[in-house]
């Protein structure tokens, strides 16, 4: 409608302005030509004091003029010469042009009506500064009127054709756009109802196609997030269900069977282990939830060397039990901005894995240093290593390489996911790869905190 309105406005202008201009030009050319002819006639008349019919006729017979009617009057307006078919000779010419000319004025008038240009010009005949008569020339020009009318008709036809074309194109374009917008709306409704696998068919490269592409990408992300959420809920339920089922089984056995105190004690110990497992999984889930939701509290400058030393100290008993030696090599005072709790969780999880998945008499090398404005920690073990095909999934929630072994080692499959989330929260980066001499090497780096920068 907007296009259409603009086009109609332009066409109205095209239909009026040039015609008005052409008319004006015609009027001007007529004025020049008719007033020139009247002046010629005035000069041709005898300057003998009084004008007479015979004198005028004699003088005018010589002139070849282009007009419809010519009147010559004396000073009282009496017609002395009339070229019209019904001659008014001998009467008084009481018409505006003659009256005005007898008062000494040169006058001209022109109009365009019904396809005809009508114009008249009149001038006084002067003898020694005295008005002795008037010359009045009238012309009706049909040929130029017809020409103008033809131009007008042509412009009108072109305008109508343009209008119809614009209307057709507008309808066609708006139909195509409306259909594409309706498709997009339909797709949005389908996805809103939960069918995240639905995709919009995108063709072309215009803005609507880009919108469609964006919509498809957004839906893709929604689908991935939704799948991850479902998998997480199912894995978490499974993880909680296993120890709960064994607690149920063990308590049923204790209640139903006549059991000697030794076996009962063993069963109760198993129940305790299952409960520990439940606590462990719940704690890990809560930790992930805290990191995910950004509920880690205020950040503060933390010395990572202190954090790593504490973690080594805490894990000493576990290493001793596994027959593994921890070899720390720490640069003193490596400051990062973060949360002490989350940073120790990172170090504890990485070092615990390095001990748990190690071999007897193995080692865990922990190196901490500062380089290129980054604080780097390397945890390298001499353990079983992670197969190449498992490396891309290692940070996924509940992902375990060797399920039985990991469970036996008390793992929940959430340790590395917690590490990954915590590293992201600190704006850091983590990479995991096989160590050159067997085992696993994990490298974590965080932006370095400098007192002068903070100030
Ligand atoms: P878990 O709590 O089971 O240890 P993680 O998320 O910490 O879970 O680790 C995921 C899996 O990655 C583990 O089950 C284990 O198979 C493997 N893994 C992690 N760290 C190591 C390592 N240092 N050496 C060998 N395997 C490892």
Coordinates of C-alpha atoms and ligand atoms in Angstrom, one line a residue:
X1 CA 0.0 0.0 0.0
X2 CA 2.9 2.4 0.8
X3 CA 4.6 1.7 -2.5
X4 CA 1.3 2.1 -4.3
X5 CA 0.5 5.4 -2.6
X6 CA 3.9 6.9 -3.5
X7 CA 3.6 5.8 -7.1
X8 CA 0.1 7.3 -7.4
X9 CA 1.3 10.6 -5.9
X10 CA 4.2 10.7 -8.5
X11 CA 1.8 9.9 -11.3
X12 CA -0.6 12.7 -10.3
X13 CA 2.4 15.1 -10.4
X14 CA 3.5 13.7 -13.8
X15 CA -0.1 14.2 -15.1
X16 CA -0.5 17.8 -13.9
X17 CA 2.8 19.7 -13.8
X18 CA 4.1 19.2 -17.4
X19 CA 0.7 20.1 -18.8
X20 CA 0.5 23.3 -16.8
X21 CA 4.0 24.2 -17.9
X22 CA 3.2 23.5 -21.6
X23 CA 0.0 25.6 -21.3
X24 CA 2.0 28.5 -19.9
X25 CA 4.6 28.2 -22.7
X26 CA 1.8 28.2 -25.3
X27 CA 0.2 31.3 -23.7
X28 CA 3.5 33.1 -23.8
X29 CA 4.2 32.2 -27.4
X30 CA 0.6 33.3 -28.3
X31 CA 1.0 36.6 -26.5
X32 CA 4.3 37.4 -28.3
X33 CA 2.9 36.5 -31.7
X34 CA -0.5 38.2 -31.4
X35 CA 0.8 41.4 -29.8
X36 CA 3.4 41.5 -32.6
X37 CA 0.6 41.2 -35.2
X38 CA -1.5 43.9 -33.6
X39 CA 1.5 46.2 -33.5
X40 CA 2.1 45.5 -37.2
X41 CA -1.5 46.3 -38.0
X42 CA -1.5 49.6 -36.0
X43 CA 1.6 50.7 -37.9
X44 CA 0.0 49.7 -41.3
X45 CA -3.0 52.0 -40.7
X46 CA -3.0 55.5 -42.3
X47 CA -2.0 58.2 -39.8
X48 CA -4.2 60.9 -41.3
X49 CA -5.9 62.1 -38.1
X50 CA -9.2 60.2 -38.5
X51 CA -9.7 56.6 -39.4
X52 CA -12.2 55.7 -42.1
X53 CA -13.6 52.4 -43.4
X54 CA -12.1 52.8 -46.8
X55 CA -8.7 53.9 -45.5
X56 CA -8.6 50.9 -43.1
X57 CA -9.7 48.4 -45.8
X58 CA -7.1 49.7 -48.2
X59 CA -4.3 49.5 -45.7
X60 CA -5.2 46.0 -44.4
X61 CA -5.7 44.3 -47.7
X62 CA -2.0 44.3 -48.1
X63 CA -1.4 42.4 -44.9
X64 CA -1.5 38.6 -44.7
X65 CA -2.3 37.8 -41.1
X66 CA -3.0 34.6 -39.1
X67 CA -6.2 35.2 -37.1
X68 CA -9.8 34.3 -36.8
X69 CA -11.3 37.7 -36.6
X70 CA -10.0 41.2 -36.9
X71 CA -11.8 44.4 -35.8
X72 CA -10.7 47.9 -36.3
X73 CA -12.7 50.7 -34.6
X74 CA -12.5 54.5 -34.5
X75 CA -11.9 56.4 -31.2
X76 CA -15.6 56.0 -30.2
X77 CA -15.6 52.2 -30.7
X78 CA -17.5 52.2 -34.0
X79 CA -16.4 49.2 -36.1
X80 CA -14.7 50.3 -39.3
X81 CA -13.4 46.9 -40.3
X82 CA -14.6 43.4 -39.4
X83 CA -13.1 40.3 -40.9
X84 CA -15.8 38.0 -39.4
X85 CA -18.3 36.1 -41.5
X86 CA -21.2 37.9 -39.9
X87 CA -19.8 41.4 -40.1
X88 CA -20.7 43.9 -37.4
X89 CA -19.6 46.8 -39.5
X90 CA -21.2 50.1 -38.4
X91 CA -22.0 48.9 -34.9
X92 CA -20.1 49.7 -31.7
X93 CA -17.7 47.1 -30.4
X94 CA -18.5 47.1 -26.7
X95 CA -16.1 44.3 -25.8
X96 CA -13.6 44.4 -23.0
X97 CA -10.4 44.3 -25.3
X98 CA -11.6 47.3 -27.4
X99 CA -12.7 49.4 -24.5
X100 CA -9.3 48.9 -22.8
X101 CA -7.4 49.6 -26.0
X102 CA -9.4 52.9 -26.5
X103 CA -8.2 53.9 -23.1
X104 CA -4.6 53.6 -24.3
X105 CA -3.7 50.1 -23.1
X106 CA -2.1 47.2 -24.9
X107 CA -4.1 44.1 -23.7
X108 CA -3.9 40.4 -24.2
X109 CA -6.0 37.4 -23.0
X110 CA -5.6 33.7 -23.5
X111 CA -7.4 30.6 -22.3
X112 CA -7.4 26.9 -22.9
X113 CA -10.8 25.2 -22.8
X114 CA -12.4 22.1 -24.4
X115 CA -9.2 21.4 -26.3
X116 CA -9.0 24.9 -27.9
X117 CA -6.7 27.8 -27.3
X118 CA -8.7 31.0 -27.4
X119 CA -6.8 34.3 -27.3
X120 CA -7.2 37.9 -28.2
X121 CA -5.0 41.0 -28.2
X122 CA -6.0 44.7 -28.6
X123 CA -4.0 47.9 -28.9
X124 CA -4.8 51.6 -29.4
X125 CA -4.1 53.3 -32.8
X126 CA -2.2 56.5 -32.0
X127 CA -1.7 59.6 -34.1
X128 CA 0.6 62.2 -32.5
X129 CA 0.0 60.7 -29.1
X130 CA -3.8 60.8 -29.4
X131 CA -6.0 57.6 -29.5
X132 CA -7.8 57.6 -32.9
X133 CA -9.0 54.0 -32.9
X134 CA -8.3 50.4 -31.8
X135 CA -7.2 47.2 -33.4
X136 CA -8.6 43.9 -31.9
X137 CA -7.4 40.5 -33.0
X138 CA -9.1 37.3 -32.0
X139 CA -7.7 33.7 -32.6
X140 CA -9.0 30.2 -31.8
X141 CA -6.3 27.6 -32.2
X142 CA -7.6 24.0 -32.4
X143 CA -4.5 22.2 -33.8
X144 CA -2.3 23.0 -30.8
X145 CA -5.2 22.1 -28.4
X146 CA -5.4 18.7 -30.1
X147 CA -1.7 18.2 -29.7
X148 CA -1.9 19.0 -26.0
X149 CA -4.9 16.8 -25.5
X150 CA -3.0 13.9 -27.2
X151 CA 0.0 14.3 -24.9
X152 CA -2.4 14.4 -21.9
X153 CA -4.1 11.2 -23.1
X154 CA -0.8 9.4 -23.6
X155 CA 0.4 10.3 -20.1
X156 CA -2.9 9.2 -18.7
X157 CA -2.7 5.8 -20.5
X158 CA 0.9 5.3 -19.3
X159 CA -0.1 6.2 -15.8
X160 CA -2.9 3.7 -15.7
X161 CA -0.6 0.9 -17.1
X162 CA 2.1 1.8 -14.5
X163 CA -0.6 1.8 -11.7
X164 CA -1.9 -1.6 -12.7
X165 CA 1.7 -3.0 -13.0
X166 CA 2.7 -1.6 -9.6
X167 CA -0.5 -3.0 -8.0
X168 CA 0.2 -6.5 -9.5
X169 CA 3.8 -6.5 -8.4
X170 CA 2.8 -5.3 -4.9
X171 CA 0.3 -8.0 -4.5
X172 CA 2.7 -10.6 -5.7
X173 CA 5.5 -9.4 -3.4
X174 CA 3.3 -9.1 -0.4
X175 CA 1.8 -12.6 -1.0
X176 CA 5.4 -14.1 -1.1
X177 CA 6.4 -12.2 2.0
X178 CA 3.2 -13.1 3.9
X179 CA 3.7 -16.7 3.1
X180 CA 7.3 -16.8 4.3
X181 CA 6.3 -14.9 7.5
X182 CA 3.4 -17.4 8.0
X183 CA 5.9 -20.3 7.6
X184 CA 8.2 -18.8 10.2
X185 CA 5.3 -18.2 12.6
X186 CA 4.2 -21.8 12.1
X187 CA 7.7 -23.1 12.8
X188 CA 7.9 -20.9 16.0
X189 CA 4.7 -22.4 17.2
X190 CA 5.8 -26.0 16.5
X191 CA 9.1 -25.4 18.4
X192 CA 7.2 -23.6 21.3
X193 CA 5.1 -26.8 21.7
X194 CA 8.4 -28.7 22.3
X195 CA 9.3 -30.2 18.9
X196 CA 12.9 -29.0 18.9
X197 CA 13.9 -31.1 16.0
X198 CA 11.7 -29.0 13.6
X199 CA 13.6 -26.8 11.1
X200 CA 12.5 -24.1 8.7
X201 CA 13.2 -24.6 5.1
X202 CA 15.4 -21.6 4.1
X203 CA 15.9 -20.4 0.6
X204 CA 17.5 -17.2 -0.7
X205 CA 19.7 -14.7 1.0
X206 CA 17.5 -11.8 2.0
X207 CA 16.7 -10.6 5.6
X208 CA 13.8 -13.0 6.0
X209 CA 16.1 -15.9 5.0
X210 CA 18.7 -14.7 7.6
X211 CA 15.9 -14.6 10.2
X212 CA 15.1 -18.2 9.2
X213 CA 18.8 -19.2 9.6
X214 CA 19.0 -17.6 13.0
X215 CA 15.8 -19.3 14.0
X216 CA 17.2 -22.7 12.9
X217 CA 20.4 -22.1 14.9
X218 CA 18.4 -21.0 17.9
X219 CA 16.3 -24.1 17.7
X220 CA 19.4 -26.3 17.3
X221 CA 20.8 -24.9 20.5
X222 CA 17.5 -25.4 22.3
X223 CA 17.5 -29.0 21.1
X224 CA 21.1 -29.6 22.3
X225 CA 20.3 -28.0 25.7
X226 CA 17.1 -30.0 26.0
X227 CA 18.9 -33.2 25.1
X228 CA 21.6 -32.5 27.6
X229 CA 19.1 -31.7 30.3
X230 CA 17.2 -35.0 29.7
X231 CA 20.4 -37.0 29.7
X232 CA 21.5 -35.3 32.9
X233 CA 18.2 -36.0 34.7
X234 CA 18.2 -39.6 33.5
X235 CA 21.9 -40.1 34.5
X236 CA 21.4 -38.4 37.8
X237 CA 18.4 -40.5 38.6
X238 CA 20.3 -43.6 37.6
X239 CA 23.3 -42.6 39.7
X240 CA 21.0 -42.1 42.8
X241 CA 18.9 -45.2 42.0
X242 CA 21.8 -47.7 42.2
X243 CA 22.8 -47.0 45.8
X244 CA 19.2 -46.6 46.9
X245 CA 18.3 -50.0 45.4
X246 CA 21.2 -51.6 47.2
X247 CA 20.2 -49.9 50.5
X248 CA 16.6 -51.3 50.0
X249 CA 17.9 -54.8 49.2
X250 CA 20.2 -54.9 52.2
X251 CA 17.6 -53.6 54.6
X252 CA 15.0 -56.1 53.3
X253 CA 17.6 -58.9 53.7
X254 CA 18.3 -57.9 57.3
X255 CA 14.6 -57.6 58.2
X256 CA 13.5 -60.9 56.5
X257 CA 16.3 -63.4 57.2
X258 CA 17.6 -64.8 60.5
X259 CA 21.2 -63.5 60.2
X260 CA 24.2 -63.9 62.4
X261 CA 25.5 -60.7 63.9
X262 CA 28.7 -60.8 61.7
X263 CA 26.8 -60.9 58.4
X264 CA 24.3 -58.2 59.7
X265 CA 27.3 -56.0 60.5
X266 CA 28.7 -56.5 57.0
X267 CA 25.3 -55.6 55.5
X268 CA 25.1 -52.5 57.6
X269 CA 28.6 -51.5 56.5
X270 CA 27.4 -51.9 52.9
X271 CA 24.4 -49.7 53.6
X272 CA 26.8 -47.1 55.1
X273 CA 28.9 -47.2 51.9
X274 CA 25.8 -46.8 49.7
X275 CA 24.8 -43.8 51.8
X276 CA 28.3 -42.3 51.4
X277 CA 27.9 -42.7 47.7
X278 CA 24.6 -40.9 47.8
X279 CA 26.1 -38.1 49.8
X280 CA 29.1 -37.9 47.3
X281 CA 26.8 -37.8 44.2
X282 CA 24.5 -35.2 45.9
X283 CA 27.5 -33.0 46.8
X284 CA 28.8 -33.1 43.3
X285 CA 25.4 -32.3 41.9
X286 CA 25.1 -29.3 44.2
X287 CA 28.6 -28.2 43.3
X288 CA 27.7 -28.3 39.5
X289 CA 24.5 -26.5 40.2
X290 CA 26.3 -23.7 42.1
X291 CA 28.8 -23.2 39.3
X292 CA 26.2 -23.5 36.6
X293 CA 24.0 -20.9 38.2
X294 CA 27.0 -18.6 38.9
X295 CA 26.3 -18.8 42.7
X296 CA 30.0 -18.7 43.6
X297 CA 30.0 -15.5 45.6
X298 CA 32.5 -12.6 45.4
X299 CA 35.9 -13.1 43.8
X300 CA 39.1 -12.3 45.7
X301 CA 42.8 -12.6 44.9
X302 CA 43.9 -16.2 45.7
X303 CA 47.4 -17.6 45.9
X304 CA 47.2 -20.8 43.8
X305 CA 50.5 -22.1 45.3
X306 CA 48.8 -22.2 48.8
X307 CA 45.8 -23.9 47.3
X308 CA 47.9 -26.6 45.6
X309 CA 50.0 -27.1 48.7
X310 CA 46.8 -27.7 50.8
X311 CA 45.4 -30.1 48.2
X312 CA 48.7 -32.1 48.2
X313 CA 48.5 -32.3 52.0
X314 CA 44.8 -33.4 52.0
X315 CA 45.4 -36.1 49.4
X316 CA 48.6 -37.5 51.0
X317 CA 46.7 -40.3 52.9
X318 CA 44.9 -41.3 49.6
X319 CA 48.2 -41.4 47.8
X320 CA 49.9 -43.4 50.5
X321 CA 47.1 -46.0 50.4
X322 CA 47.4 -46.2 46.6
X323 CA 51.2 -46.5 46.7
X324 CA 51.5 -43.3 44.6
X325 CA 53.9 -40.5 45.2
X326 CA 52.9 -36.8 44.8
X327 CA 55.8 -34.7 43.5
X328 CA 55.0 -31.0 43.8
X329 CA 57.1 -28.3 42.0
X330 CA 55.5 -25.0 42.8
X331 CA 56.5 -21.5 42.1
X332 CA 55.7 -19.4 45.1
X333 CA 53.0 -16.8 45.0
X334 CA 51.0 -17.3 41.8
X335 CA 48.0 -15.0 42.3
X336 CA 44.7 -15.4 40.4
X337 CA 41.3 -13.7 41.0
X338 CA 38.7 -16.2 41.9
X339 CA 37.0 -18.3 44.6
X340 CA 39.2 -20.2 46.9
X341 CA 36.6 -23.0 47.3
X342 CA 36.2 -23.6 43.6
X343 CA 40.0 -23.4 42.9
X344 CA 40.7 -26.1 45.6
X345 CA 37.9 -28.2 44.1
X346 CA 39.7 -28.0 40.7
X347 CA 43.0 -29.1 42.2
X348 CA 41.5 -31.8 44.5
X349 CA 39.5 -33.4 41.6
X350 CA 42.5 -33.4 39.2
X351 CA 44.9 -34.8 41.7
X352 CA 42.4 -37.3 43.1
X353 CA 41.9 -38.6 39.5
X354 CA 45.7 -38.8 39.0
X355 CA 46.0 -40.9 42.2
X356 CA 42.8 -43.0 41.6
X357 CA 43.7 -44.0 38.0
X358 CA 47.3 -44.5 38.7
X359 CA 49.3 -47.7 39.0
X360 CA 51.0 -48.9 42.2
X361 CA 54.4 -47.1 42.6
X362 CA 53.3 -44.5 40.2
X363 CA 53.8 -40.8 40.6
X364 CA 51.7 -37.6 40.3
X365 CA 53.8 -34.6 39.2
X366 CA 52.2 -31.2 40.1
X367 CA 53.9 -28.2 38.5
X368 CA 52.8 -24.6 39.1
X369 CA 54.3 -21.6 37.4
X370 CA 53.6 -18.2 35.9
X371 CA 54.2 -17.4 32.3
X372 CA 52.9 -14.8 29.7
X373 CA 50.5 -13.2 32.2
X374 CA 49.0 -16.6 32.9
X375 CA 49.2 -18.9 35.9
X376 CA 49.6 -22.5 34.7
X377 CA 49.2 -25.8 36.6
X378 CA 50.2 -29.1 35.1
X379 CA 49.0 -32.4 36.7
X380 CA 50.8 -35.4 35.1
X381 CA 50.4 -39.0 36.2
X382 CA 51.9 -42.3 35.2
X383 CA 48.6 -44.1 35.4
X384 CA 46.3 -46.0 33.0
X385 CA 45.7 -43.1 30.7
X386 CA 42.6 -42.1 28.8
X387 CA 41.9 -43.8 25.4
X388 CA 41.9 -41.3 22.5
X389 CA 38.3 -42.0 21.6
X390 CA 37.2 -41.0 25.1
X391 CA 39.1 -37.7 25.3
X392 CA 36.4 -35.6 23.5
X393 CA 33.7 -36.8 26.0
X394 CA 35.8 -36.6 29.1
X395 CA 34.2 -33.4 30.4
X396 CA 30.6 -34.6 29.9
X397 CA 28.5 -35.1 33.0
X398 CA 28.5 -38.7 34.3
X399 CA 31.0 -39.8 31.6
X400 CA 33.3 -42.6 32.8
X401 CA 35.9 -44.4 30.7
X402 CA 36.0 -47.7 32.5
X403 CA 32.6 -47.7 34.3
X404 CA 33.3 -50.6 36.8
X405 CA 36.7 -49.3 37.7
X406 CA 35.6 -45.7 38.1
X407 CA 32.7 -46.8 40.4
X408 CA 35.0 -49.0 42.4
X409 CA 37.3 -46.0 42.8
X410 CA 34.3 -44.1 44.2
X411 CA 33.9 -41.8 41.2
X412 CA 30.6 -40.2 40.3
X413 CA 31.6 -39.3 36.7
X414 CA 31.1 -35.6 37.7
X415 CA 34.6 -34.7 38.8
X416 CA 35.9 -33.4 35.5
X417 CA 32.6 -31.7 34.7
X418 CA 32.9 -29.7 37.9
X419 CA 36.5 -28.9 37.0
X420 CA 35.5 -27.7 33.6
X421 CA 32.7 -25.5 34.9
X422 CA 34.9 -24.0 37.6
X423 CA 37.7 -23.2 35.1
X424 CA 35.1 -21.4 32.9
X425 CA 33.9 -19.4 35.9
X426 CA 37.5 -18.2 36.4
X427 CA 37.9 -17.3 32.7
X428 CA 40.5 -20.0 32.4
X429 CA 41.3 -22.8 29.9
X430 CA 41.8 -26.6 30.5
X431 CA 43.3 -29.2 28.2
X432 CA 43.7 -32.9 28.7
X433 CA 46.0 -35.2 26.7
X434 CA 48.0 -38.4 27.0
X435 CA 51.3 -37.9 28.8
X436 CA 54.4 -38.7 26.6
X437 CA 55.5 -41.5 28.9
X438 CA 52.1 -43.0 29.5
X439 CA 49.4 -41.7 31.8
X440 CA 47.6 -38.5 31.6
X441 CA 48.6 -34.8 31.5
X442 CA 46.1 -32.1 32.4
X443 CA 47.0 -28.5 32.0
X444 CA 44.9 -25.6 33.4
X445 CA 45.6 -21.9 33.0
X446 CA 44.1 -18.8 34.6
X447 CA 44.6 -15.1 33.9
X448 CA 47.2 -13.8 36.4
X449 CA 46.2 -11.3 39.0
X450 CA 48.5 -8.4 39.5
X451 CA 48.2 -5.9 42.4
X452 CA 49.2 -2.9 40.3
X453 CA 46.6 -3.8 37.5
X454 CA 43.9 -4.2 40.2
X455 CA 44.7 -0.8 41.6
Ligands
LIG1 P1 35.1 -39.8 38.3 O1 34.4 -39.2 39.5 O2 34.4 -41.1 37.9 O3 36.5 -39.9 38.5 P2 35.7 -37.7 36.4 O4 34.7 -36.8 35.8 O5 36.6 -37.2 37.4 O6 34.8 -38.9 37.1 O7 36.5 -38.5 35.4 C1 35.8 -39.1 34.3 C2 36.4 -40.3 33.8 O8 37.7 -40.0 33.2 C3 36.8 -41.3 34.9 O9 35.8 -42.2 35.1 C4 38.1 -41.9 34.4 O10 37.7 -43.1 33.6 C5 38.7 -40.9 33.5 N1 39.8 -40.2 34.1 C6 39.8 -39.0 34.7 N2 41.0 -38.6 35.0 C7 41.9 -39.6 34.7 C8 43.3 -39.8 34.8 N3 44.1 -39.0 35.4 N4 43.8 -41.0 34.3 C9 43.0 -41.9 33.7 N5 41.6 -41.8 33.5 C10 41.1 -40.6 34.0

